[in-house]
Amino acid sequence: MSDLNLDWNREKRQRLPEIVYGEGKSVEQLRRILDAFADKGKPVFVTRLQEEKVAELEVELGSYDSVGRTLWVPDGKGMPAREGSVALVFAGTSDLPVVNEAERVLAYLGISSKAYGDVGVAGIHRIHEVIEAISGHDVVMVFAGFEGALASVVAGLIGKPIIGVPTSVGYGVTAKGEVALKSMLGSCANGLLTVNIDNGTGAALAAARILGI
Amino acid sequence: MSDLNLDWNREKRQRLPEIVYGEGKSVEQLRRILDAFADKGKPVFVTRLQEEKVAELEVELGSYDSVGRTLWVPDGKGMPAREGSVALVFAGTSDLPVVNEAERVLAYLGISSKAYGDVGVAGIHRIHEVIEAISGHDVVMVFAGFEGALASVVAGLIGKPIIGVPTSVGYGVTAKGEVALKSMLGSCANGLLTVNIDNGTGAALAAARILGI
Amino acid sequence: MSDLNLDWNREKRQRLPEIVYGEGKSVEQLRRILDAFADKGKPVFVTRLQEEKVAELEVELGSYDSVGRTLWVPDGKGMPAREGSVALVFAGTSDLPVVNEAERVLAYLGISSKAYGDVGVAGIHRIHEVIEAISGHDVVMVFAGFEGALASVVAGLIGKPIIGVPTSVGYGVTAKGEVALKSMLGSCANGLLTVNIDNGTGAALAAARILGI
Amino acid sequence: MSDLNLDWNREKRQRLPEIVYGEGKSVEQLRRILDAFADKGKPVFVTRLQEEKVAELEVELGSYDSVGRTLWVPDGKGMPAREGSVALVFAGTSDLPVVNEAERVLAYLGISSKAYGDVGVAGIHRIHEVIEAISGHDVVMVFAGFEGALASVVAGLIGKPIIGVPTSVGYGVTAKGEVALKSMLGSCANGLLTVNIDNGTGAALAAARILGI
Amino acid sequence: MSDLNLDWNREKRQRLPEIVYGEGKSVEQLRRILDAFADKGKPVFVTRLQEEKVAELEVELGSYDSVGRTLWVPDGKGMPAREGSVALVFAGTSDLPVVNEAERVLAYLGISSKAYGDVGVAGIHRIHEVIEAISGHDVVMVFAGFEGALASVVAGLIGKPIIGVPTSVGYGVTAKGEVALKSMLGSCANGLLTVNIDNGTGAALAAARILGI
Amino acid sequence: MSDLNLDWNREKRQRLPEIVYGEGKSVEQLRRILDAFADKGKPVFVTRLQEEKVAELEVELGSYDSVGRTLWVPDGKGMPAREGSVALVFAGTSDLPVVNEAERVLAYLGISSKAYGDVGVAGIHRIHEVIEAISGHDVVMVFAGFEGALASVVAGLIGKPIIGVPTSVGYGVTAKGEVALKSMLGSCANGLLTVNIDNGTGAALAAARILGI
Amino acid sequence: MSDLNLDWNREKRQRLPEIVYGEGKSVEQLRRILDAFADKGKPVFVTRLQEEKVAELEVELGSYDSVGRTLWVPDGKGMPAREGSVALVFAGTSDLPVVNEAERVLAYLGISSKAYGDVGVAGIHRIHEVIEAISGHDVVMVFAGFEGALASVVAGLIGKPIIGVPTSVGYGVTAKGEVALKSMLGSCANGLLTVNIDNGTGAALAAARILGI
Amino acid sequence: MSDLNLDWNREKRQRLPEIVYGEGKSVEQLRRILDAFADKGKPVFVTRLQEEKVAELEVELGSYDSVGRTLWVPDGKGMPAREGSVALVFAGTSDLPVVNEAERVLAYLGISSKAYGDVGVAGIHRIHEVIEAISGHDVVMVFAGFEGALASVVAGLIGKPIIGVPTSVGYGVTAKGEVALKSMLGSCANGLLTVNIDNGTGAALAAARILGI
């Protein structure tokens, strides 16, 4: 059964390179995808890739980030740097896997970013300390699990494009991130945009679309 | 069928007077309850009472509050004032029905309160302007619909007992208050307590329990 | 009880003017809000305002749009036009209330827009006919109820910033818009951003943030 | 306790042979079922059979497919070929387990099929490349996880009977396939039929019913 | 704003004529749609059309069915009769609106049908009395609300293509039809196909696709 | 279309007479059902019958109970009294519609019952006052909305068969009775049985089955 | 911390012996419970007890049933046999764990039972073959996962007390048993009673209550 | 990436010391946090810390409680004892992990507590035996899983501040604690306050806020 039908012209159509979704793909399927990209002399980026599979894939040291679970095999030429930068604001250490995923996809797309961490609303003075620095970026991502209130607060403070990224951090009623997501969607703060739970990649691609204007 | 079996000794057992739940009761049933209280020389307080029924009940002018939908027929003696006061912090005008319900139950219980309104997180500077005044009260209630982030922010700023009261204000994913409720339950801010959606009465009775220590 | 505490400096903080949420506010409260804005010589914009209330408010003819349920009382000076334009792509006639809300908020913010209607995925050739025109805009909004597939298809075809606006159009499993919302959030198409169900205002404000770069 | 009461006359009643549901059955129970079929000289087909159990069952090499998790022990005579063929259209590699299950049940029922893979809506031109080939089949199955938009698009393009098969591929709001299912049920495209999430077997049996006319 | 962009070539593409979804459309929009069809000399069929709107539309007597809420304005030529017939099996009188909708769409498509009513599983002998007649049709639709068990029973008895149509009949846990839908999707009986809750039109169009082979 | 196919032999098969579900049936359909029963000289019982329809049906005074919304047209002979009696324990006045429905179905079936009202767990001493009387009955029904705790408490106190009947009384998280239902299903108290929300009729028929042993 | 406060007088109060819930209890806690019962010379019965714990508890061979996961340590005297018997009707082999749990609790309570297996509605003739035997019992339990239709069918055929026991057998929309449960609660068949998903113990205790009349 | 930004002045702001959420933090991150606290000469308390991580952290014997999964590294000085005491009322042994978490956080905050166990509503006499002792405390916590009825019963008996702590103990419909939570939120008993499922820490901090008045 033919199961490999890559979308080689996405880059032209959308100005966004192909990113491979790793979950549910076998090592053998991934191997064939990596080879296909190598044959074309293109870089490849894989998300949601479990560490066990990476060992079997025998990729170069440093190409895999075990926190964000992303693999990036460059093509030697590198991506041309894009203008603009992104602030990655996150509530707590447990959000780091999603923050890392976004950060690395941004780098792959040639976009610089800076992280502002541990600024949860339980100690709101910490947000005030960094809000000016945050508002100096062109796009702001806010990562938060639990009740996701951080996105509302940041969106109320600055006027830049804001992408809320709900994370699946929490327990009891906030388990799996649906409350954080709905808090961001239903925020009183105007103009807050949202992506799927734990979708660092989607947030990064959306930022690229915005910066591409 | 006997359908009236009032709990006359709740006051002794819990130091809290009877409060009648008006929804789903017919005018005729309500009439009999009012009469039973009048016969005992006791005040009566009814919550969630629709305005149409009040007209038929023919109660004294001023005893019914149409915003909070509560009826309070005093006994002439009045409730002895309790020590302590409650801050009623609310996000927006649409939360007023629940705020009013809580305020009036508190008054019925002899507890003073003060409202701090329109301090939603979309403009967080407004919270900072009143936070010191709020922290001067013994118990703080935070009323919020939509994503309910206000409760997290307030709980992160002060150390007083805080009761989050989610309201059924919102639309789309935040319709009916469940997101506000879950945001409060799953708040990163420590020690935030919660009651049912739109439950101003429960919040007031809980405050009475706390002030009664 | 003081219930009016408007956020006069939002415009400076976020470069976005105040927009009043009309649902759940009484005519009397709305009257006071309109007067407060008039006193300051500022324009006012109210969303989710039911037609019955408008009659009682006695506003000027033409200031209320009964499809999108928005009221716009200008200040005489007008909003300075912003650069950039927005494509409003919608699946069917039943989405028009939300499309109209977004269109009018954009106009209030000085942003031009153009609607591309009746291009649901059931007849995908209709999308292909207009996709080039759509991609000429700086920001693209896609309005869709039912299963919301239109947003995925459009996001797969162009590389501009795309805001999916799920609408509460549908019945059975798609009633109330939650399937359209989740389809947009979980789209295979990369970098699609989303707002709350029926949130035309939020989409317009997000577009303003993006165009403000 | 008697736990084996097989439905030997289903084939006559419905013209469909028995298919055994393997999940939750012990190896010992499965052994007895296989023996009962062998005694009758009938082929047996087991679905959702975990690989660990197969090792213990000691069946012939090649009778078990580890991707689709199906076991097929033929009776030597083979199933008479039926007329008609089925197109298996799927969005991505991660859908393969369900595609394989359907493909093998079809083969067991004597129905030929052909797979058309990696044609997700994020690159809609890939669908257009194969749509004519797809429409040459008598029944079309569309397998998709995430937001399931592929089924809507295919149903809008051709007039053949279409069975949407939602798969449990996705994460966050689309985890477990319920969004893909509801997207297919609520599709704007007319006359799209649906089965349970991951139910490749049900789709194949439904195709057999349709082709049996 | 242009809101009318009809899909005139659907009939050629899918061999299915256009059917207009009436819910959420204004009388004025419907009027323009009817006129556009009349201008082309085509028949028009509208579903989910409320009786109030029909009065204002001033259509010919007999073209509107108030139980199924469908409007059918013929073109004078009539639809060519298709071969094949459909059995409409329903559990109780309360399912009639959905049964009627399907029956009339079938008639519009030139397909004959016959209804078998009041055969709920609570008195299973009634199903046995008609099962032979039912199995004489080419496609079988089973309409059921509450727990939807009728579809499972019928699918276990005959081998024809079966389309389960869950209806929003029931109360408590079965209110709105989701239990009937999930019962049909999760049926033990093999090869049962399903459409959205109350979707008589979708079931009829799916039957047309099946009969068109 | 034939829509009347009554199950005349249910009484013989199950020893339970036919009970007609009134919701969603038109006055004309109900009229035909009443006539069919009258022709056979049988009594008829209709549940969930709205008051407006009763006026049009022109039935005898006293045959309709507007609280429980049931219609009972006797056959003149009356139902033979059955042995055994049922306790109807309910939490508050708002549960009365469901209590009344059960009481009247029991009477129709020839079973005596006695109601014990206003014994909610908020004042548990009231339960203790009547528990001995309750345990004197052969079957105990417990009606409760909100959190439904009353059923657990009663089931912990006595050993008779207990049927929990959740009612749709409550608001916020307990609206529509699902919490009461799940509380009863998940009760720590052993051997508590449950029916659908507001299903007084089902509880009465289950009691008849139990008393029929 | 004192964590052992057994309810020694439940037997007198409810005529039902203590049954210990094993899930979430440590081996050490279970050891102490077994010893406390042994000291009193009472039998002990533990449900939902994982096999790993049993090994550590060092109980007598044969006292643990690994399918139903129940432990029964008799007191040497045995339970006096009760009159009446129970039919255990189940849909498929995968329901056996719950059937076994119920069967063993019934035996512990001195009640005889007989199982009727593999009679799912997909082959309804199998039910007809055993329905007369089933109706000879005093109480009928129906165990079913997936869509749970078996309970509706059996309840429509006989007039004995029927307890539906939904099982967590199924996948996709029917995973975890909630559809089976809601199908039973919302059944068209009158007087069907229900317990929690997989609650074989509760069903057995309810049967004991019924037989105790 | 900087991921450590501790909130050192929370104690001053809220009079509550920092408590670290252990879930999702790596051993290396936890090590750095412990060191940071040690450097400041402050005690540290970590919740939801898995036993595997503790081994790697090499902390002192006795500082980790494996039931409640909390780590407490004291600073040598100890917390000054606060006035007031807390009753920890719990339904069954399976609730102990959450009870232990609360008890240990209270001890860390200098608050004494006493546990009252195994008093589930299935044997309500056990509650009556201890209710007087319970009401002698200043704050009462009620821990319950399953249907959570215990909290309603206790709140109906005494007038002290009551914090319901739903636990994720149960199965079927009560799995994961949401029914217990909603039962407490929707309780008929007035003035019951609630925290998130399994949130022993939040309950303890709320008690500290109350006792701090």
mmCIF file of C-alpha atoms in Angstrom, chain H residues 34 37-38 41-46 59-64 71-79 104 107-108:
data_model
loop_
_atom_site.group_PDB
_atom_site.id
_atom_site.type_symbol
_atom_site.label_atom_id
_atom_site.label_comp_id
_atom_site.label_asym_id
_atom_site.label_seq_id
_atom_site.Cartn_x
_atom_site.Cartn_y
_atom_site.Cartn_z
ATOM 1 C CA LEU H 34 15.356 22.737 46.616
ATOM 2 C CA PHE H 37 15.194 27.430 49.014
ATOM 3 C CA ALA H 38 18.114 26.020 51.031
ATOM 4 C CA GLY H 41 17.374 29.317 54.576
ATOM 5 C CA LYS H 42 13.709 28.685 53.880
ATOM 6 C CA PRO H 43 11.715 25.481 54.311
ATOM 7 C CA VAL H 44 10.309 23.930 51.154
ATOM 8 C CA PHE H 45 7.169 21.918 50.563
ATOM 9 C CA VAL H 46 6.483 19.968 47.357
ATOM 10 C CA VAL H 59 16.388 13.939 50.549
ATOM 11 C CA GLU H 60 16.426 13.117 54.252
ATOM 12 C CA LEU H 61 14.498 10.104 55.524
ATOM 13 C CA GLY H 62 11.078 11.064 56.821
ATOM 14 C CA SER H 63 10.729 14.211 54.775
ATOM 15 C CA TYR H 64 8.629 12.387 52.156
ATOM 16 C CA LEU H 71 7.912 16.358 50.472
ATOM 17 C CA TRP H 72 8.633 18.698 53.359
ATOM 18 C CA VAL H 73 12.187 19.878 53.933
ATOM 19 C CA PRO H 74 12.065 21.993 57.106
ATOM 20 C CA ASP H 75 14.310 24.960 57.751
ATOM 21 C CA GLY H 76 15.230 23.966 61.320
ATOM 22 C CA LYS H 77 13.261 26.824 62.854
ATOM 23 C CA GLY H 78 9.793 25.452 62.307
ATOM 24 C CA MET H 79 6.589 27.290 61.509
ATOM 25 C CA ARG H 104 0.625 17.622 56.047
ATOM 26 C CA ALA H 107 1.107 20.903 59.748
ATOM 27 C CA TYR H 108 3.554 22.810 57.503
#
